[in-house]
PDB file of C-alpha atoms in Angstrom:
ATOM      1  CA  ASP A1269     117.285 109.284  47.601  1.00 87.00           C
ATOM      2  CA  GLU A1270     118.439 105.994  46.660  1.00 90.00           C
ATOM      3  CA  ALA A1271     119.295 105.209  50.552  1.00 94.00           C
ATOM      4  CA  MET A1272     115.560 105.908  51.185  1.00 95.00           C
ATOM      5  CA  ASP A1273     114.444 103.835  47.959  1.00 94.00           C
ATOM      6  CA  PHE A1274     116.579 100.694  49.216  1.00 95.00           C
ATOM      7  CA  ARG A1275     115.195 101.099  52.854  1.00 95.00           C
ATOM      8  CA  SER A1276     111.543 101.281  51.178  1.00 96.00           C
ATOM      9  CA  GLN A1277     112.396  97.965  49.571  1.00 96.00           C
ATOM     10  CA  GLN A1278     113.780  96.275  52.738  1.00 96.00           C
ATOM     11  CA  GLU A1279     110.555  97.559  54.758  1.00 96.00           C
ATOM     12  CA  ILE A1280     108.047  96.138  52.334  1.00 96.00           C
ATOM     13  CA  LYS A1281     109.786  92.923  52.080  1.00 95.00           C
ATOM     14  CA  LYS A1282     110.024  92.679  55.921  1.00 95.00           C
ATOM     15  CA  ALA A1283     106.264  93.290  55.935  1.00 95.00           C
ATOM     16  CA  LEU A1284     105.690  90.425  53.522  1.00 95.00           C
ATOM     17  CA  ASN A1285     107.954  88.135  55.463  1.00 93.00           C
ATOM     18  CA  ASN A1286     106.049  89.008  58.648  1.00 92.00           C
ATOM     19  CA  GLN A1287     102.801  87.872  56.729  1.00 93.00           C
ATOM     20  CA  GLY A1288     104.419  84.399  56.078  1.00 92.00           C
ATOM     21  CA  TYR A1289     105.878  85.288  52.535  1.00 93.00           C
ATOM     22  CA  MET A1290     109.381  84.224  53.517  1.00 90.00           C
ATOM     23  CA  SER A1291     110.599  84.041  49.776  1.00 90.00           C
ATOM     24  CA  ALA A1292     109.034  87.495  48.979  1.00 94.00           C
ATOM     25  CA  SER A1293     111.105  89.848  46.518  1.00 95.00           C
ATOM     26  CA  VAL A1294     110.887  93.475  45.939  1.00 96.00           C
ATOM     27  CA  ARG A1295     112.650  95.667  43.151  1.00 94.00           C
ATOM     28  CA  SER A1296     112.118  99.300  41.987  1.00 94.00           C
ATOM     29  CA  GLU A1297     112.257 100.838  38.884  1.00 94.00           C
ATOM     30  CA  LYS A1298     112.649 104.323  38.122  1.00 93.00           C
ATOM     31  CA  LYS A1299     111.474 106.298  35.031  1.00 94.00           C
ATOM     32  CA  ILE A1300     112.808 109.843  34.369  1.00 92.00           C
ATOM     33  CA  SER A1301     110.987 112.466  32.360  1.00 91.00           C
ATOM     34  CA  ARG A1302     112.694 115.922  32.446  1.00 88.00           C
ATOM     35  CA  LYS A1303     113.036 116.792  36.075  1.00 90.00           C
ATOM     36  CA  LYS A1304     110.355 114.389  37.582  1.00 93.00           C
ATOM     37  CA  LEU A1305     111.031 110.833  38.625  1.00 94.00           C
ATOM     38  CA  LYS A1306     108.446 108.144  38.771  1.00 94.00           C
ATOM     39  CA  LEU A1307     109.257 105.165  41.015  1.00 94.00           C
ATOM     40  CA  THR A1308     107.654 101.927  40.661  1.00 96.00           C
ATOM     41  CA  TYR A1309     107.733  98.954  43.060  1.00 96.00           C
ATOM     42  CA  THR A1310     107.275  95.346  41.773  1.00 96.00           C
ATOM     43  CA  ILE A1311     106.510  92.886  44.454  1.00 96.00           C
ATOM     44  CA  THR A1312     106.547  89.197  43.958  1.00 96.00           C
ATOM     45  CA  PRO A1313     105.227  87.612  47.276  1.00 94.00           C
ATOM     46  CA  GLY A1314     105.956  84.018  46.485  1.00 92.00           C
ATOM     47  CA  LYS A1315     104.121  81.106  48.279  1.00 93.00           C
ATOM     48  CA  PRO A1316     103.295  81.791  51.981  1.00 93.00           C
ATOM     49  CA  TYR A1317     104.344  79.377  54.711  1.00 94.00           C
ATOM     50  CA  ILE A1318     101.635  77.477  56.515  1.00 95.00           C
ATOM     51  CA  VAL A1319     101.631  76.142  60.072  1.00 95.00           C
ATOM     52  CA  ARG A1320     101.714  72.310  59.745  1.00 95.00           C
ATOM     53  CA  ASN A1321     101.841  71.397  63.458  1.00 95.00           C
ATOM     54  CA  LEU A1322     101.050  73.389  66.601  1.00 95.00           C
ATOM     55  CA  LYS A1323     102.361  72.530  69.919  1.00 95.00           C
ATOM     56  CA  TYR A1324     102.443  74.374  73.279  1.00 95.00           C
ATOM     57  CA  ASP A1325     105.191  74.434  76.014  1.00 96.00           C
ATOM     58  CA  ILE A1326     103.483  75.711  79.122  1.00 95.00           C
ATOM     59  CA  ARG A1327     105.745  75.199  82.241  1.00 91.00           C
ATOM     60  CA  ASP A1328     103.197  76.814  84.645  1.00 95.00           C
ATOM     61  CA  ARG A1329     100.675  74.436  85.426  1.00 94.00           C
ATOM     62  CA  ALA A1330      98.294  76.850  86.813  1.00 95.00           C
ATOM     63  CA  ILE A1331      98.229  79.127  83.661  1.00 96.00           C
ATOM     64  CA  ASP A1332      98.260  75.820  81.508  1.00 95.00           C
ATOM     65  CA  ALA A1333      94.934  75.103  82.833  1.00 95.00           C
ATOM     66  CA  ILE A1334      93.667  78.722  82.317  1.00 94.00           C
ATOM     67  CA  LEU A1335      94.789  78.615  78.528  1.00 93.00           C
ATOM     68  CA  LYS A1336      93.229  75.218  78.104  1.00 91.00           C
ATOM     69  CA  ARG A1337      89.843  76.728  79.332  1.00 91.00           C
ATOM     70  CA  ASP A1338      90.356  79.810  77.190  1.00 87.00           C
ATOM     71  CA  SER A1339      91.429  77.772  73.845  1.00 85.00           C
ATOM     72  CA  ALA A1340      88.352  78.790  72.019  1.00 87.00           C
ATOM     73  CA  ASP A1341      89.616  82.481  71.952  1.00 88.00           C
ATOM     74  CA  THR A1342      93.127  81.575  70.584  1.00 92.00           C
ATOM     75  CA  LYS A1343      94.305  83.254  67.296  1.00 94.00           C
ATOM     76  CA  LEU A1344      96.509  80.252  66.457  1.00 93.00           C
ATOM     77  CA  SER A1345      95.601  77.041  64.640  1.00 93.00           C
ATOM     78  CA  LYS A1346      96.994  74.599  62.238  1.00 93.00           C
ATOM     79  CA  GLY A1347      96.651  75.496  58.660  1.00 93.00           C
ATOM     80  CA  MET A1348      96.995  79.153  59.400  1.00 94.00           C
ATOM     81  CA  MET A1349      99.582  81.298  57.526  1.00 94.00           C
ATOM     82  CA  PHE A1350     102.802  81.853  59.365  1.00 94.00           C
ATOM     83  CA  ASP A1351     101.812  85.485  60.341  1.00 94.00           C
ATOM     84  CA  ILE A1352     104.252  87.069  62.801  1.00 94.00           C
ATOM     85  CA  ASN A1353     101.810  89.712  63.430  1.00 94.00           C
ATOM     86  CA  VAL A1354      99.213  87.128  64.406  1.00 95.00           C
ATOM     87  CA  LEU A1355     101.783  85.447  66.762  1.00 96.00           C
ATOM     88  CA  ASP A1356     102.589  88.696  68.600  1.00 96.00           C
ATOM     89  CA  ALA A1357      98.875  89.423  68.986  1.00 96.00           C
ATOM     90  CA  GLU A1358      98.432  86.205  70.590  1.00 96.00           C
ATOM     91  CA  ARG A1359     101.179  86.949  72.924  1.00 96.00           C
ATOM     92  CA  GLN A1360      99.513  90.258  73.813  1.00 96.00           C
ATOM     93  CA  ARG A1361      96.050  88.516  74.187  1.00 96.00           C
ATOM     94  CA  ILE A1362      97.459  86.185  76.722  1.00 96.00           C
ATOM     95  CA  ALA A1363      99.318  88.679  78.753  1.00 97.00           C
ATOM     96  CA  ASP A1364      96.152  90.713  78.763  1.00 96.00           C
ATOM     97  CA  MET A1365      93.940  87.858  79.878  1.00 96.00           C
ATOM     98  CA  LEU A1366      96.456  86.971  82.943  1.00 97.00           C
ATOM     99  CA  LEU A1367      96.752  90.602  83.862  1.00 97.00           C
ATOM    100  CA  ASN A1368      93.174  90.477  84.392  1.00 96.00           C
ATOM    101  CA  ARG A1369      93.127  87.248  86.446  1.00 96.00           C
ATOM    102  CA  GLY A1370      95.757  88.159  89.040  1.00 96.00           C
ATOM    103  CA  TYR A1371      99.047  87.884  87.224  1.00 97.00           C
ATOM    104  CA  TYR A1372     100.298  91.192  88.298  1.00 96.00           C
ATOM    105  CA  LYS A1373     104.024  90.792  87.086  1.00 95.00           C
ATOM    106  CA  PHE A1374     103.106  88.920  83.770  1.00 96.00           C
ATOM    107  CA  ASN A1375     104.026  90.404  80.509  1.00 95.00           C
ATOM    108  CA  LYS A1376     104.328  89.074  76.897  1.00 95.00           C
ATOM    109  CA  GLU A1377     107.954  88.769  76.890  1.00 95.00           C
ATOM    110  CA  PHE A1378     107.445  85.420  78.851  1.00 96.00           C
ATOM    111  CA  ILE A1379     105.861  83.931  75.771  1.00 96.00           C
ATOM    112  CA  THR A1380     108.210  82.906  72.930  1.00 96.00           C
ATOM    113  CA  TYR A1381     107.886  80.826  69.764  1.00 96.00           C
ATOM    114  CA  THR A1382     110.196  78.318  68.204  1.00 96.00           C
ATOM    115  CA  ALA A1383     109.425  77.711  64.341  1.00 93.00           C
ATOM    116  CA  ASP A1384     110.921  74.897  62.262  1.00 93.00           C
ATOM    117  CA  THR A1385     110.553  74.987  58.729  1.00 89.00           C
ATOM    118  CA  VAL A1386     109.908  71.550  57.108  1.00 86.00           C
ATOM    119  CA  ARG A1387     112.571  70.825  54.369  1.00 85.00           C
ATOM    120  CA  ASN A1388     111.549  71.232  50.630  1.00 84.00           C
ATOM    121  CA  SER A1389     108.140  72.722  51.681  1.00 88.00           C
ATOM    122  CA  TYR A1390     106.259  75.810  52.670  1.00 91.00           C
ATOM    123  CA  GLN A1391     105.189  74.279  55.952  1.00 93.00           C
ATOM    124  CA  VAL A1392     106.183  75.249  59.468  1.00 93.00           C
ATOM    125  CA  ASP A1393     106.149  73.328  62.867  1.00 95.00           C
ATOM    126  CA  LEU A1394     105.317  75.931  65.446  1.00 95.00           C
ATOM    127  CA  THR A1395     105.847  75.785  69.129  1.00 96.00           C
ATOM    128  CA  MET A1396     104.515  78.257  71.726  1.00 96.00           C
ATOM    129  CA  HIS A1397     106.747  78.493  74.920  1.00 97.00           C
ATOM    130  CA  LEU A1398     105.559  80.188  78.178  1.00 96.00           C
ATOM    131  CA  LEU A1399     108.457  80.747  80.343  1.00 95.00           C
ATOM    132  CA  LEU A1400     108.614  80.307  84.223  1.00 95.00           C
ATOM    133  CA  TYR A1401     109.018  83.678  86.240  1.00 94.00           C
ATOM    134  CA  LYS A1402     112.438  85.058  86.985  1.00 89.00           C
ATOM    135  CA  ALA A1403     112.797  88.747  88.623  1.00 83.00           C
ATOM    136  CA  ASN A1404     116.511  88.513  87.454  1.00 86.00           C
ATOM    137  CA  GLN A1405     118.733  86.483  85.250  1.00 83.00           C
ATOM    138  CA  THR A1406     120.317  84.604  88.358  1.00 87.00           C
ATOM    139  CA  ASP A1407     117.256  83.750  90.003  1.00 88.00           C
ATOM    140  CA  GLU A1408     115.794  80.222  90.049  1.00 92.00           C
ATOM    141  CA  PRO A1409     112.651  80.068  87.657  1.00 93.00           C
ATOM    142  CA  LYS A1410     109.430  79.421  89.531  1.00 94.00           C
ATOM    143  CA  ASN A1411     105.621  79.534  88.932  1.00 95.00           C
ATOM    144  CA  HIS A1412     104.115  82.928  88.309  1.00 96.00           C
ATOM    145  CA  SER A1413     102.352  84.449  91.277  1.00 95.00           C
ATOM    146  CA  GLN A1414      98.735  85.388  91.314  1.00 95.00           C
ATOM    147  CA  TYR A1415      98.182  88.373  93.366  1.00 96.00           C
ATOM    148  CA  ARG A1416      95.113  89.357  95.363  1.00 96.00           C
ATOM    149  CA  ILE A1417      94.339  92.754  96.623  1.00 96.00           C
ATOM    150  CA  ASN A1418      95.468  93.316 100.447  1.00 95.00           C
ATOM    151  CA  LYS A1419      94.618  96.857 101.337  1.00 94.00           C
ATOM    152  CA  VAL A1420      93.184  99.803  99.222  1.00 95.00           C
ATOM    153  CA  ASN A1421      94.487 103.184 100.702  1.00 94.00           C
ATOM    154  CA  PHE A1422      93.439 106.764  99.608  1.00 93.00           C
ATOM    155  CA  ILE A1423      95.852 109.695  99.683  1.00 90.00           C
ATOM    156  CA  THR A1424      93.834 112.761  98.897  1.00 87.00           C
ATOM    157  CA  ASP A1425      96.493 115.515  98.834  1.00 81.00           C
ATOM    158  CA  TYR A1426      99.105 113.901  96.600  1.00 79.00           C
ATOM    159  CA  ASP A1427     101.458 116.779  94.959  1.00 74.00           C
ATOM    160  CA  VAL A1428     102.887 115.433  91.602  1.00 66.00           C
ATOM    161  CA  LEU A1429     105.681 118.057  91.801  1.00 61.00           C
ATOM    162  CA  GLN A1430     107.035 116.784  95.063  1.00 63.00           C
ATOM    163  CA  SER A1431     109.006 113.310  95.424  1.00 55.00           C
ATOM    164  CA  SER A1432     107.214 110.251  94.272  1.00 60.00           C
ATOM    165  CA  ALA A1433     108.146 108.781  97.400  1.00 61.00           C
ATOM    166  CA  LEU A1434     105.041 107.906  99.615  1.00 65.00           C
ATOM    167  CA  SER A1435     107.052 108.804 102.954  1.00 57.00           C
ATOM    168  CA  SER A1436     107.245 112.381 101.508  1.00 53.00           C
ATOM    169  CA  ILE A1437     103.650 113.000 101.233  1.00 60.00           C
ATOM    170  CA  GLU A1438     102.148 115.384 103.956  1.00 57.00           C
ATOM    171  CA  ILE A1439      99.549 113.737 105.739  1.00 62.00           C
ATOM    172  CA  ASN A1440      97.779 115.274 108.972  1.00 64.00           C
ATOM    173  CA  ASP A1441      94.846 113.185 109.437  1.00 64.00           C
ATOM    174  CA  SER A1442      92.980 109.861 108.540  1.00 75.00           C
ATOM    175  CA  ILE A1443      89.815 108.111 108.616  1.00 82.00           C
ATOM    176  CA  HIS A1444      88.491 104.631 107.941  1.00 82.00           C
ATOM    177  CA  TYR A1445      85.402 104.142 105.875  1.00 83.00           C
ATOM    178  CA  ASN A1446      84.242 100.544 105.225  1.00 84.00           C
ATOM    179  CA  ASP A1447      87.831  99.322 106.100  1.00 84.00           C
ATOM    180  CA  TYR A1448      89.341 101.792 103.607  1.00 90.00           C
ATOM    181  CA  PRO A1449      92.007 103.862 105.047  1.00 90.00           C
ATOM    182  CA  ILE A1450      91.702 107.716 103.679  1.00 91.00           C
ATOM    183  CA  TYR A1451      94.697 109.927 104.559  1.00 88.00           C
ATOM    184  CA  TYR A1452      94.451 113.709 104.117  1.00 84.00           C
ATOM    185  CA  LYS A1453      96.401 116.951 104.844  1.00 81.00           C
ATOM    186  CA  ASP A1454      93.946 119.415 106.210  1.00 79.00           C
ATOM    187  CA  LYS A1455      90.342 118.829 105.256  1.00 82.00           C
ATOM    188  CA  LEU A1456      88.740 115.931 103.217  1.00 83.00           C
ATOM    189  CA  TYR A1457      87.243 117.579 100.199  1.00 85.00           C
ATOM    190  CA  LEU A1458      85.674 114.534  98.931  1.00 88.00           C
ATOM    191  CA  ARG A1459      83.093 112.440 100.839  1.00 91.00           C
ATOM    192  CA  PRO A1460      84.484 108.893 101.502  1.00 91.00           C
ATOM    193  CA  LYS A1461      81.634 107.289  99.714  1.00 93.00           C
ATOM    194  CA  ILE A1462      82.428 109.041  96.532  1.00 93.00           C
ATOM    195  CA  LEU A1463      85.853 107.654  96.714  1.00 93.00           C
ATOM    196  CA  ILE A1464      84.814 103.888  97.154  1.00 94.00           C
ATOM    197  CA  ASP A1465      82.126 104.093  94.560  1.00 94.00           C
ATOM    198  CA  ASN A1466      84.635 105.381  91.769  1.00 95.00           C
ATOM    199  CA  THR A1467      86.962 102.567  92.773  1.00 95.00           C
ATOM    200  CA  PHE A1468      86.985  99.066  91.009  1.00 96.00           C
ATOM    201  CA  ILE A1469      89.932  97.756  92.985  1.00 96.00           C
ATOM    202  CA  HIS A1470      88.774  96.140  96.120  1.00 95.00           C
ATOM    203  CA  PRO A1471      90.437  93.949  99.136  1.00 95.00           C
ATOM    204  CA  GLY A1472      90.286  90.254  98.668  1.00 94.00           C
ATOM    205  CA  ARG A1473      89.820  90.220  94.899  1.00 96.00           C
ATOM    206  CA  LEU A1474      92.434  89.031  92.321  1.00 96.00           C
ATOM    207  CA  TYR A1475      94.510  91.959  90.813  1.00 97.00           C
ATOM    208  CA  SER A1476      92.810  93.129  87.631  1.00 97.00           C
ATOM    209  CA  GLU A1477      94.365  95.599  84.949  1.00 97.00           C
ATOM    210  CA  ARG A1478      90.973  96.163  83.594  1.00 97.00           C
ATOM    211  CA  ALA A1479      89.701  97.327  87.180  1.00 97.00           C
ATOM    212  CA  VAL A1480      92.856  99.577  87.468  1.00 97.00           C
ATOM    213  CA  GLN A1481      92.009 101.297  84.100  1.00 97.00           C
ATOM    214  CA  ASN A1482      88.321 101.689  84.988  1.00 97.00           C
ATOM    215  CA  THR A1483      89.171 103.369  88.250  1.00 97.00           C
ATOM    216  CA  TYR A1484      91.481 105.714  86.465  1.00 97.00           C
ATOM    217  CA  SER A1485      88.653 106.658  84.034  1.00 96.00           C
ATOM    218  CA  SER A1486      85.882 106.906  86.972  1.00 95.00           C
ATOM    219  CA  PHE A1487      88.077 109.297  88.703  1.00 94.00           C
ATOM    220  CA  GLY A1488      89.152 111.031  85.617  1.00 92.00           C
ATOM    221  CA  ARG A1489      85.471 112.218  85.230  1.00 92.00           C
ATOM    222  CA  LEU A1490      85.327 113.839  88.676  1.00 91.00           C
ATOM    223  CA  SER A1491      85.840 117.717  88.292  1.00 88.00           C
ATOM    224  CA  ALA A1492      87.190 117.937  91.951  1.00 88.00           C
ATOM    225  CA  LEU A1493      90.455 115.989  90.692  1.00 89.00           C
ATOM    226  CA  LYS A1494      93.163 116.955  88.485  1.00 88.00           C
ATOM    227  CA  TYR A1495      95.280 113.944  88.846  1.00 90.00           C
ATOM    228  CA  THR A1496      94.937 110.265  89.550  1.00 93.00           C
ATOM    229  CA  ASN A1497      98.009 107.903  90.268  1.00 93.00           C
ATOM    230  CA  ILE A1498      97.577 104.380  91.300  1.00 94.00           C
ATOM    231  CA  ARG A1499     100.559 102.237  92.670  1.00 93.00           C
ATOM    232  CA  PHE A1500     100.927  98.775  93.987  1.00 95.00           C
ATOM    233  CA  PHE A1501     103.336  97.240  96.385  1.00 93.00           C
ATOM    234  CA  ASP A1502     103.680  93.492  96.779  1.00 91.00           C
ATOM    235  CA  THR A1503     103.658  91.921 100.064  1.00 89.00           C
ATOM    236  CA  GLN A1504     103.923  88.296 101.081  1.00 84.00           C
ATOM    237  CA  ILE A1505     101.211  87.132 103.621  1.00 84.00           C
ATOM    238  CA  GLY A1506     101.845  83.513 104.570  1.00 81.00           C
ATOM    239  CA  ASP A1507     101.947  81.626 101.241  1.00 82.00           C
ATOM    240  CA  SER A1508      99.768  84.150  99.559  1.00 88.00           C
ATOM    241  CA  ALA A1509     101.067  86.816  97.120  1.00 92.00           C
ATOM    242  CA  LYS A1510      99.228  90.114  98.054  1.00 95.00           C
ATOM    243  CA  LEU A1511      99.154  93.720  96.721  1.00 96.00           C
ATOM    244  CA  ASP A1512      98.663  96.981  98.620  1.00 95.00           C
ATOM    245  CA  CYS A1513      97.130  99.510  96.679  1.00 95.00           C
ATOM    246  CA  TYR A1514      97.511 103.380  96.934  1.00 94.00           C
ATOM    247  CA  VAL A1515      95.154 105.561  95.146  1.00 94.00           C
ATOM    248  CA  LEU A1516      96.924 109.193  95.135  1.00 92.00           C
ATOM    249  CA  LEU A1517      94.708 112.087  94.086  1.00 92.00           C
ATOM    250  CA  THR A1518      95.473 115.544  93.293  1.00 89.00           C
ATOM    251  CA  LYS A1519      92.871 118.346  93.797  1.00 87.00           C
ATOM    252  CA  SER A1520      91.964 120.712  90.974  1.00 84.00           C
ATOM    253  CA  LYS A1521      91.727 124.416  91.679  1.00 78.00           C
ATOM    254  CA  HIS A1522      88.470 125.981  92.860  1.00 68.00           C
ATOM    255  CA  LYS A1523      86.414 127.386  90.167  1.00 65.00           C
ATOM    256  CA  SER A1524      83.717 130.044  90.467  1.00 68.00           C
ATOM    257  CA  VAL A1525      81.232 131.536  88.027  1.00 74.00           C
ATOM    258  CA  ALA A1526      79.630 135.184  88.309  1.00 79.00           C
ATOM    259  CA  PHE A1527      76.859 136.733  86.737  1.00 85.00           C
ATOM    260  CA  GLU A1528      75.967 140.436  86.020  1.00 83.00           C
TER     261      GLU A1528
END
């Protein structure tokens, strides 16, 4: 299939370009013997592009301070090959770090690069840009908000087949355990201490994506539960950005064992 052959050449070339070999070339050669075809790809990578200068354009001062303290872990440096995969890995590393430090609405799309090639050389001047927050294109840019957890609520009789709206969940009773509201339908089938001990999201702490994933893993190990769903709703309290957390739990069916 000649179309697939051409596409393969383009994909190989793109992979080389992404690793800094901007002048790479790929050609294929076929040899036919009877009813079999032997296909050979010849790859000429050329000279790789190298980052000559590295600059940062961080418009959020609080995040700028965090990144400066974290500079030892960066994947970028002067003299590195201009590798697109490394640039994207650095975007994801910064996003993951900020998501664990309260920046609930941050993602790697807020990080972009400008690369200027130096004429008649294989050198690149690289600038990383970290953009200010905009919920919509028409909004005025502002600093990214760092969120703290306001309340952690448990709803223990969540039906995943019903409407996803919290208002549609049937609740008959509730208790408060160590300032954690626990809502249930008929009977609370888990001890409140079990719920709290398996939760890594706590009021007053900064939002952390790692804490959310650890909570999912912890509840996933409880045989009494079938599903866990964690939701957050942002709320402004004074000048502080807060998150109300809802841990929605679905009970497993009862199991029994009999011996004869």
